[in-house]
Amino acid sequence: MPSRRSHKNSHHGCSQCKASRVKCDEHTPQCLRCQRRNQPCSYQNLWTSYKPSNSDELISEEPSNELVFLNTASSTVKLDSKFGNDAMLMWDKAIRQHITGHGFLYHSVSALSALHLAIVYEQDRRQHLAKALEHQNAGIALFRPGLNNFSKDNAEALMTFAGITVIYTFALPLAAATPHTPIFVDPLKELRHVISLFRGLVAIFRLSIALNLAGNLSSGIRRVTQIAPSFEVDDPAAEASLDLLAPSIEHLQDPAARAMYLHTVEALRKILKRAAGMPNTASVILPWPGMVHPGYVAALEAEEPIAVVILAHWAACLHGLKGVWWTQKWGKATVRACGTLLGRNWRRFLEW
């Protein structure tokens, strides 16, 4: 009997490669092997790429019963290893724990699932996109009253909703695009919206800590935040690129503006070091908007050149994320938009 062909295990490969016992490159929405064979390509993990066994059940208005719905949610809404194993477990547990008791979280999960369906099944894109928007609007309508009644009973569910909404906002333009329309109309404006939503997530997290309402998710995020510096590795090339901004910041007349930019650059420097130590890990790169100085958001809104250059550096980190379906194309589009916006004298800061 011939020996089994050796291969590298992948928990996130497509079903077809797993059945053939070969390594899958996990390219979405269709891996390269399935493309070459001109065959269907399906996944079992939403956060990388998945094909549900019953899409009607996934996006139905209400679960038929708690057990079936919990199984659907826990099997389709999971974080893959690209998000970082600790983060994967925390968010997955939070979704499983709170999804059946909070309508806003149910709708948020369903909205994100429908967006992914719109990307995978392009022929039914409009149907799934409409369902995603319907669920997200319903979720927001339920989320707002819950936020006004912040308590230990709903703090973790509200935080989970906020986290999924950030990912939904990343995914929406990817799902809405057609072969005849651009993915991004104004990537800088759209990314500013993502940053604002992420800062809202951080605000909920800090409020739960301040009010001593922290549950497993909040406590886990705090632990990950505390150990994050241990992953930092020097990245001389990236740091040298940031150092080019130092003279421009020092020449600013406003001391408050100097302090704001120095704080924001230092936060990005930490992200770059952690990305060097844990490459291709979304949970390492995504927290930067929650670390920036509050004044940076206003500076970015005003399209100040230094703020735009800093954003381009973070967008380059996003571009480096591979296998996270909802961040695809964001980094490249943002860097290009930054280059277009900046004048000739500032574009040299993007030549890294």
GROMACS .gro file of C-alpha atoms in nm:
model
  352
    1MET     CA    1   0.000   0.000   0.000
    2PRO     CA    2   0.155   0.335  -0.097
    3SER     CA    3   0.240   0.567   0.185
    4ARG     CA    4   0.028   0.875   0.241
    5ARG     CA    5   0.161   1.179   0.058
    6SER     CA    6   0.315   1.419   0.309
    7HIS     CA    7   0.160   1.762   0.346
    8LYS     CA    8   0.144   2.049   0.587
    9ASN     CA    9  -0.173   2.059   0.794
   10SER     CA   10  -0.393   2.364   0.748
   11HIS     CA   11  -0.695   2.423   0.966
   12HIS     CA   12  -0.817   2.696   0.733
   13GLY     CA   13  -0.769   2.545   0.387
   14CYS     CA   14  -1.058   2.486   0.150
   15SER     CA   15  -1.266   2.169   0.172
   16GLN     CA   16  -1.148   2.049  -0.171
   17CYS     CA   17  -0.775   2.063  -0.078
   18LYS     CA   18  -0.846   1.896   0.256
   19ALA     CA   19  -1.032   1.616   0.082
   20SER     CA   20  -0.734   1.567  -0.153
   21ARG     CA   21  -0.492   1.589   0.142
   22VAL     CA   22  -0.286   1.862  -0.021
   23LYS     CA   23  -0.170   2.198   0.108
   24CYS     CA   24  -0.408   2.486   0.034
   25ASP     CA   25  -0.275   2.839  -0.021
   26GLU     CA   26  -0.598   2.970   0.144
   27HIS     CA   27  -0.638   3.234  -0.128
   28THR     CA   28  -0.986   3.384  -0.126
   29PRO     CA   29  -1.247   3.359  -0.257
   30GLN     CA   30  -1.096   3.065  -0.454
   31CYS     CA   31  -0.761   2.903  -0.391
   32LEU     CA   32  -0.515   2.875  -0.680
   33ARG     CA   33  -0.538   2.495  -0.698
   34CYS     CA   34  -0.917   2.509  -0.741
   35GLN     CA   35  -0.877   2.789  -0.996
   36ARG     CA   36  -0.640   2.577  -1.204
   37ARG     CA   37  -0.879   2.282  -1.187
   38ASN     CA   38  -1.180   2.505  -1.260
   39GLN     CA   39  -1.367   2.352  -0.968
   40PRO     CA   40  -1.575   2.492  -0.679
   41CYS     CA   41  -1.378   2.615  -0.377
   42SER     CA   42  -1.543   2.627  -0.035
   43TYR     CA   43  -1.419   2.711   0.314
   44GLN     CA   44  -1.549   2.642   0.661
   45ASN     CA   45  -1.411   2.954   0.829
   46LEU     CA   46  -1.585   3.287   0.768
   47TRP     CA   47  -1.300   3.505   0.884
   48THR     CA   48  -1.071   3.364   0.619
   49SER     CA   49  -1.329   3.246   0.368
   50TYR     CA   50  -1.617   3.001   0.390
   51LYS     CA   51  -1.907   2.850   0.207
   52PRO     CA   52  -2.208   2.787   0.435
   53SER     CA   53  -2.398   2.464   0.404
   54ASN     CA   54  -2.724   2.653   0.421
   55SER     CA   55  -2.708   3.024   0.344
   56ASP     CA   56  -3.081   3.071   0.408
   57GLU     CA   57  -3.035   2.952   0.766
   58LEU     CA   58  -2.739   3.185   0.815
   59ILE     CA   59  -2.919   3.502   0.711
   60SER     CA   60  -3.270   3.416   0.831
   61GLU     CA   61  -3.443   3.687   1.033
   62GLU     CA   62  -3.453   3.475   1.349
   63PRO     CA   63  -3.292   3.144   1.444
   64SER     CA   64  -3.530   2.849   1.440
   65ASN     CA   65  -3.409   2.750   1.784
   66GLU     CA   66  -3.127   2.848   2.016
   67LEU     CA   67  -2.920   2.536   1.964
   68VAL     CA   68  -2.926   2.552   1.583
   69PHE     CA   69  -2.850   2.924   1.583
   70LEU     CA   70  -2.564   2.894   1.831
   71ASN     CA   71  -2.414   2.618   1.619
   72THR     CA   72  -2.447   2.831   1.305
   73ALA     CA   73  -2.287   3.133   1.470
   74SER     CA   74  -2.001   2.946   1.636
   75SER     CA   75  -1.915   2.747   1.325
   76THR     CA   76  -1.918   3.036   1.079
   77VAL     CA   77  -1.797   3.335   1.279
   78LYS     CA   78  -1.447   3.244   1.390
   79LEU     CA   79  -1.118   3.427   1.379
   80ASP     CA   80  -0.838   3.256   1.193
   81SER     CA   81  -0.477   3.228   1.298
   82LYS     CA   82  -0.395   3.545   1.104
   83PHE     CA   83  -0.577   3.734   1.378
   84GLY     CA   84  -0.354   3.593   1.651
   85ASN     CA   85  -0.440   3.285   1.853
   86ASP     CA   86  -0.514   3.467   2.179
   87ALA     CA   87  -0.738   3.722   2.007
   88MET     CA   88  -0.908   3.443   1.813
   89LEU     CA   89  -1.008   3.259   2.129
   90MET     CA   90  -1.126   3.571   2.313
   91TRP     CA   91  -1.353   3.699   2.040
   92ASP     CA   92  -1.480   3.355   1.946
   93LYS     CA   93  -1.579   3.285   2.307
   94ALA     CA   94  -1.746   3.626   2.339
   95ILE     CA   95  -1.956   3.562   2.028
   96ARG     CA   96  -2.059   3.217   2.146
   97GLN     CA   97  -2.144   3.343   2.494
   98HIS     CA   98  -2.352   3.649   2.405
   99ILE     CA   99  -2.501   3.600   2.060
  100THR     CA  100  -2.823   3.431   2.167
  101GLY     CA  101  -2.902   3.681   2.442
  102HIS     CA  102  -2.850   4.008   2.255
  103GLY     CA  103  -3.036   4.088   1.936
  104PHE     CA  104  -2.789   4.355   1.824
  105LEU     CA  105  -2.507   4.099   1.826
  106TYR     CA  106  -2.714   3.845   1.634
  107HIS     CA  107  -2.782   4.103   1.364
  108SER     CA  108  -2.417   4.211   1.355
  109VAL     CA  109  -2.296   3.856   1.301
  110SER     CA  110  -2.561   3.800   1.035
  111ALA     CA  111  -2.467   4.126   0.860
  112LEU     CA  112  -2.100   4.031   0.840
  113SER     CA  113  -2.188   3.682   0.721
  114ALA     CA  114  -2.407   3.826   0.447
  115LEU     CA  115  -2.127   4.058   0.334
  116HIS     CA  116  -1.899   3.762   0.293
  117LEU     CA  117  -2.163   3.579   0.095
  118ALA     CA  118  -2.185   3.883  -0.134
  119ILE     CA  119  -1.812   3.852  -0.203
  120VAL     CA  120  -1.807   3.475  -0.252
  121TYR     CA  121  -2.128   3.449  -0.456
  122GLU     CA  122  -2.099   3.742  -0.692
  123GLN     CA  123  -2.405   3.638  -0.892
  124ASP     CA  124  -2.620   3.692  -0.580
  125ARG     CA  125  -2.424   3.994  -0.458
  126ARG     CA  126  -2.715   4.240  -0.453
  127GLN     CA  127  -2.937   4.003  -0.256
  128HIS     CA  128  -2.674   3.935   0.010
  129LEU     CA  129  -2.567   4.298   0.026
  130ALA     CA  130  -2.926   4.407   0.088
  131LYS     CA  131  -2.956   4.148   0.363
  132ALA     CA  132  -2.630   4.270   0.519
  133LEU     CA  133  -2.749   4.631   0.526
  134GLU     CA  134  -3.084   4.523   0.669
  135HIS     CA  135  -2.920   4.329   0.951
  136GLN     CA  136  -2.666   4.600   1.027
  137ASN     CA  137  -2.934   4.869   1.050
  138ALA     CA  138  -3.138   4.645   1.281
  139GLY     CA  139  -2.832   4.582   1.494
  140ILE     CA  140  -2.748   4.951   1.528
  141ALA     CA  141  -3.107   5.030   1.625
  142LEU     CA  142  -3.081   4.778   1.911
  143PHE     CA  143  -2.723   4.870   2.001
  144ARG     CA  144  -2.792   5.235   2.083
  145PRO     CA  145  -3.043   5.171   2.365
  146GLY     CA  146  -2.807   4.912   2.508
  147LEU     CA  147  -2.522   5.161   2.507
  148ASN     CA  148  -2.740   5.405   2.701
  149ASN     CA  149  -2.799   5.134   2.961
  150PHE     CA  150  -2.440   5.015   2.995
  151SER     CA  151  -2.418   4.742   3.260
  152LYS     CA  152  -2.237   4.422   3.348
  153ASP     CA  153  -2.513   4.230   3.170
  154ASN     CA  154  -2.444   4.385   2.830
  155ALA     CA  155  -2.093   4.537   2.843
  156GLU     CA  156  -1.919   4.240   2.680
  157ALA     CA  157  -2.188   4.200   2.414
  158LEU     CA  158  -2.168   4.572   2.330
  159MET     CA  159  -1.791   4.547   2.293
  160THR     CA  160  -1.823   4.242   2.071
  161PHE     CA  161  -2.076   4.424   1.853
  162ALA     CA  162  -1.839   4.720   1.822
  163GLY     CA  163  -1.555   4.491   1.717
  164ILE     CA  164  -1.761   4.315   1.451
  165THR     CA  165  -1.884   4.654   1.325
  166VAL     CA  166  -1.524   4.762   1.263
  167ILE     CA  167  -1.472   4.450   1.051
  168TYR     CA  168  -1.809   4.502   0.878
  169THR     CA  169  -1.697   4.853   0.780
  170PHE     CA  170  -1.372   4.717   0.638
  171ALA     CA  171  -1.567   4.454   0.440
  172LEU     CA  172  -1.855   4.668   0.310
  173PRO     CA  173  -1.679   4.836   0.014
  174LEU     CA  174  -1.528   4.502  -0.089
  175ALA     CA  175  -1.873   4.344  -0.097
  176ALA     CA  176  -2.046   4.638  -0.266
  177ALA     CA  177  -1.798   4.673  -0.553
  178THR     CA  178  -1.882   4.541  -0.898
  179PRO     CA  179  -1.662   4.481  -1.204
  180HIS     CA  180  -1.785   4.817  -1.333
  181THR     CA  181  -1.751   5.027  -1.016
  182PRO     CA  182  -1.445   5.110  -0.803
  183ILE     CA  183  -1.406   4.944  -0.465
  184PHE     CA  184  -1.326   5.271  -0.292
  185VAL     CA  185  -1.475   5.608  -0.374
  186ASP     CA  186  -1.267   5.795  -0.116
  187PRO     CA  187  -1.040   5.552   0.073
  188LEU     CA  188  -0.909   5.820   0.310
  189LYS     CA  189  -1.259   5.921   0.416
  190GLU     CA  190  -1.365   5.558   0.450
  191LEU     CA  191  -1.058   5.469   0.656
  192ARG     CA  192  -1.116   5.770   0.882
  193HIS     CA  193  -1.460   5.621   0.950
  194VAL     CA  194  -1.302   5.287   1.040
  195ILE     CA  195  -1.061   5.465   1.276
  196SER     CA  196  -1.349   5.645   1.448
  197LEU     CA  197  -1.536   5.317   1.495
  198PHE     CA  198  -1.226   5.151   1.637
  199ARG     CA  199  -1.184   5.434   1.884
  200GLY     CA  200  -1.545   5.378   1.985
  201LEU     CA  201  -1.460   5.014   2.054
  202VAL     CA  202  -1.167   5.128   2.271
  203ALA     CA  203  -1.396   5.370   2.457
  204ILE     CA  204  -1.634   5.085   2.544
  205PHE     CA  205  -1.342   4.873   2.660
  206ARG     CA  206  -1.207   5.152   2.883
  207LEU     CA  207  -1.552   5.225   3.024
  208SER     CA  208  -1.602   4.862   3.121
  209ILE     CA  209  -1.265   4.865   3.299
  210ALA     CA  210  -1.334   5.198   3.472
  211LEU     CA  211  -1.675   5.084   3.597
  212ASN     CA  212  -1.536   4.747   3.706
  213LEU     CA  213  -1.763   4.568   3.459
  214ALA     CA  214  -1.488   4.377   3.282
  215GLY     CA  215  -1.574   4.023   3.178
  216ASN     CA  216  -1.365   3.761   3.004
  217LEU     CA  217  -1.323   3.961   2.683
  218SER     CA  218  -1.218   4.286   2.851
  219SER     CA  219  -0.984   4.107   3.087
  220GLY     CA  220  -0.834   3.910   2.799
  221ILE     CA  221  -0.776   4.222   2.590
  222ARG     CA  222  -0.606   4.386   2.885
  223ARG     CA  223  -0.374   4.086   2.929
  224VAL     CA  224  -0.284   4.085   2.560
  225THR     CA  225  -0.217   4.460   2.575
  226GLN     CA  226   0.012   4.414   2.873
  227ILE     CA  227   0.225   4.146   2.708
  228ALA     CA  228   0.232   4.307   2.361
  229PRO     CA  229   0.565   4.491   2.422
  230SER     CA  230   0.738   4.156   2.466
  231PHE     CA  231   0.679   4.084   2.096
  232GLU     CA  232   0.854   4.399   1.974
  233VAL     CA  233   1.150   4.353   1.741
  234ASP     CA  234   1.351   4.637   1.590
  235ASP     CA  235   1.274   4.712   1.226
  236PRO     CA  236   1.548   4.956   1.118
  237ALA     CA  237   1.406   5.027   0.772
  238ALA     CA  238   1.058   5.111   0.897
  239GLU     CA  239   1.190   5.319   1.185
  240ALA     CA  240   1.424   5.510   0.955
  241SER     CA  241   1.125   5.602   0.740
  242LEU     CA  242   0.942   5.738   1.044
  243ASP     CA  243   1.252   5.924   1.157
  244LEU     CA  244   1.237   6.132   0.839
  245LEU     CA  245   0.929   6.302   0.984
  246ALA     CA  246   1.110   6.422   1.296
  247PRO     CA  247   1.239   6.755   1.154
  248SER     CA  248   0.896   6.844   1.015
  249ILE     CA  249   0.735   6.776   1.353
  250GLU     CA  250   1.000   6.969   1.545
  251HIS     CA  251   0.949   7.274   1.321
  252LEU     CA  252   0.580   7.299   1.410
  253GLN     CA  253   0.503   7.624   1.592
  254ASP     CA  254   0.224   7.480   1.807
  255PRO     CA  255   0.365   7.284   2.107
  256ALA     CA  256   0.040   7.090   2.139
  257ALA     CA  257   0.060   6.982   1.773
  258ARG     CA  258   0.422   6.871   1.822
  259ALA     CA  259   0.328   6.666   2.127
  260MET     CA  260   0.030   6.513   1.944
  261TYR     CA  261   0.237   6.401   1.646
  262LEU     CA  262   0.525   6.272   1.858
  263HIS     CA  263   0.275   6.064   2.058
  264THR     CA  264   0.112   5.928   1.742
  265VAL     CA  265   0.443   5.845   1.572
  266GLU     CA  266   0.562   5.664   1.885
  267ALA     CA  267   0.241   5.459   1.888
  268LEU     CA  268   0.297   5.364   1.524
  269ARG     CA  269   0.661   5.279   1.597
  270LYS     CA  270   0.541   5.026   1.856
  271ILE     CA  271   0.302   4.873   1.602
  272LEU     CA  272   0.581   4.842   1.344
  273LYS     CA  273   0.805   4.667   1.598
  274ARG     CA  274   0.529   4.428   1.698
  275ALA     CA  275   0.449   4.359   1.334
  276ALA     CA  276   0.816   4.271   1.283
  277GLY     CA  277   0.800   4.034   1.579
  278MET     CA  278   0.463   3.882   1.482
  279PRO     CA  279   0.430   3.931   1.105
  280ASN     CA  280   0.098   3.896   0.926
  281THR     CA  281  -0.104   3.914   1.248
  282ALA     CA  282  -0.411   4.137   1.232
  283SER     CA  283  -0.445   4.172   1.608
  284VAL     CA  284  -0.098   4.330   1.615
  285ILE     CA  285  -0.163   4.588   1.342
  286LEU     CA  286  -0.527   4.685   1.395
  287PRO     CA  287  -0.501   4.837   1.748
  288TRP     CA  288  -0.308   5.145   1.630
  289PRO     CA  289  -0.619   5.370   1.587
  290GLY     CA  290  -0.694   5.314   1.955
  291MET     CA  291  -0.341   5.419   2.051
  292VAL     CA  292  -0.320   5.750   1.865
  293HIS     CA  293  -0.353   6.091   2.029
  294PRO     CA  294  -0.715   6.219   2.014
  295GLY     CA  295  -0.597   6.527   1.827
  296TYR     CA  296  -0.464   6.310   1.545
  297VAL     CA  297  -0.814   6.224   1.425
  298ALA     CA  298  -0.890   6.594   1.380
  299ALA     CA  299  -0.557   6.649   1.202
  300LEU     CA  300  -0.635   6.364   0.967
  301GLU     CA  301  -0.981   6.506   0.904
  302ALA     CA  302  -0.812   6.835   0.810
  303GLU     CA  303  -0.577   6.638   0.580
  304GLU     CA  304  -0.265   6.783   0.739
  305PRO     CA  305   0.036   6.643   0.547
  306ILE     CA  306   0.211   6.492   0.851
  307ALA     CA  307  -0.111   6.316   0.953
  308VAL     CA  308  -0.154   6.178   0.601
  309VAL     CA  309   0.206   6.050   0.588
  310ILE     CA  310   0.158   5.872   0.921
  311LEU     CA  311  -0.164   5.713   0.795
  312ALA     CA  312   0.016   5.590   0.483
  313HIS     CA  313   0.270   5.408   0.700
  314TRP     CA  314  -0.008   5.228   0.887
  315ALA     CA  315  -0.184   5.151   0.557
  316ALA     CA  316   0.137   4.984   0.440
  317CYS     CA  317   0.105   4.754   0.742
  318LEU     CA  318  -0.253   4.673   0.637
  319HIS     CA  319  -0.130   4.591   0.289
  320GLY     CA  320   0.109   4.339   0.443
  321LEU     CA  321  -0.175   4.137   0.595
  322LYS     CA  322  -0.232   3.825   0.389
  323GLY     CA  323  -0.529   3.592   0.423
  324VAL     CA  324  -0.757   3.835   0.610
  325TRP     CA  325  -1.040   3.875   0.361
  326TRP     CA  326  -1.189   4.195   0.502
  327THR     CA  327  -0.866   4.402   0.483
  328GLN     CA  328  -0.773   4.307   0.128
  329LYS     CA  329  -0.696   4.604  -0.104
  330TRP     CA  330  -0.741   4.862   0.173
  331GLY     CA  331  -0.370   4.921   0.228
  332LYS     CA  332  -0.270   4.971  -0.135
  333ALA     CA  333  -0.569   5.196  -0.209
  334THR     CA  334  -0.499   5.411   0.096
  335VAL     CA  335  -0.128   5.455   0.022
  336ARG     CA  336  -0.213   5.558  -0.334
  337ALA     CA  337  -0.475   5.804  -0.211
  338CYS     CA  338  -0.225   5.950   0.036
  339GLY     CA  339   0.029   5.994  -0.243
  340THR     CA  340  -0.228   6.168  -0.462
  341LEU     CA  341  -0.329   6.404  -0.184
  342LEU     CA  342   0.023   6.499  -0.077
  343GLY     CA  343   0.221   6.754  -0.271
  344ARG     CA  344   0.555   6.679  -0.433
  345ASN     CA  345   0.752   6.789  -0.129
  346TRP     CA  346   0.571   6.541   0.094
  347ARG     CA  347   0.563   6.240  -0.137
  348ARG     CA  348   0.927   6.167  -0.061
  349PHE     CA  349   0.817   6.052   0.284
  350LEU     CA  350   0.629   5.764   0.116
  351GLU     CA  351   0.935   5.627  -0.064
  352TRP     CA  352   1.012   5.339   0.167
   0.00000   0.00000   0.00000
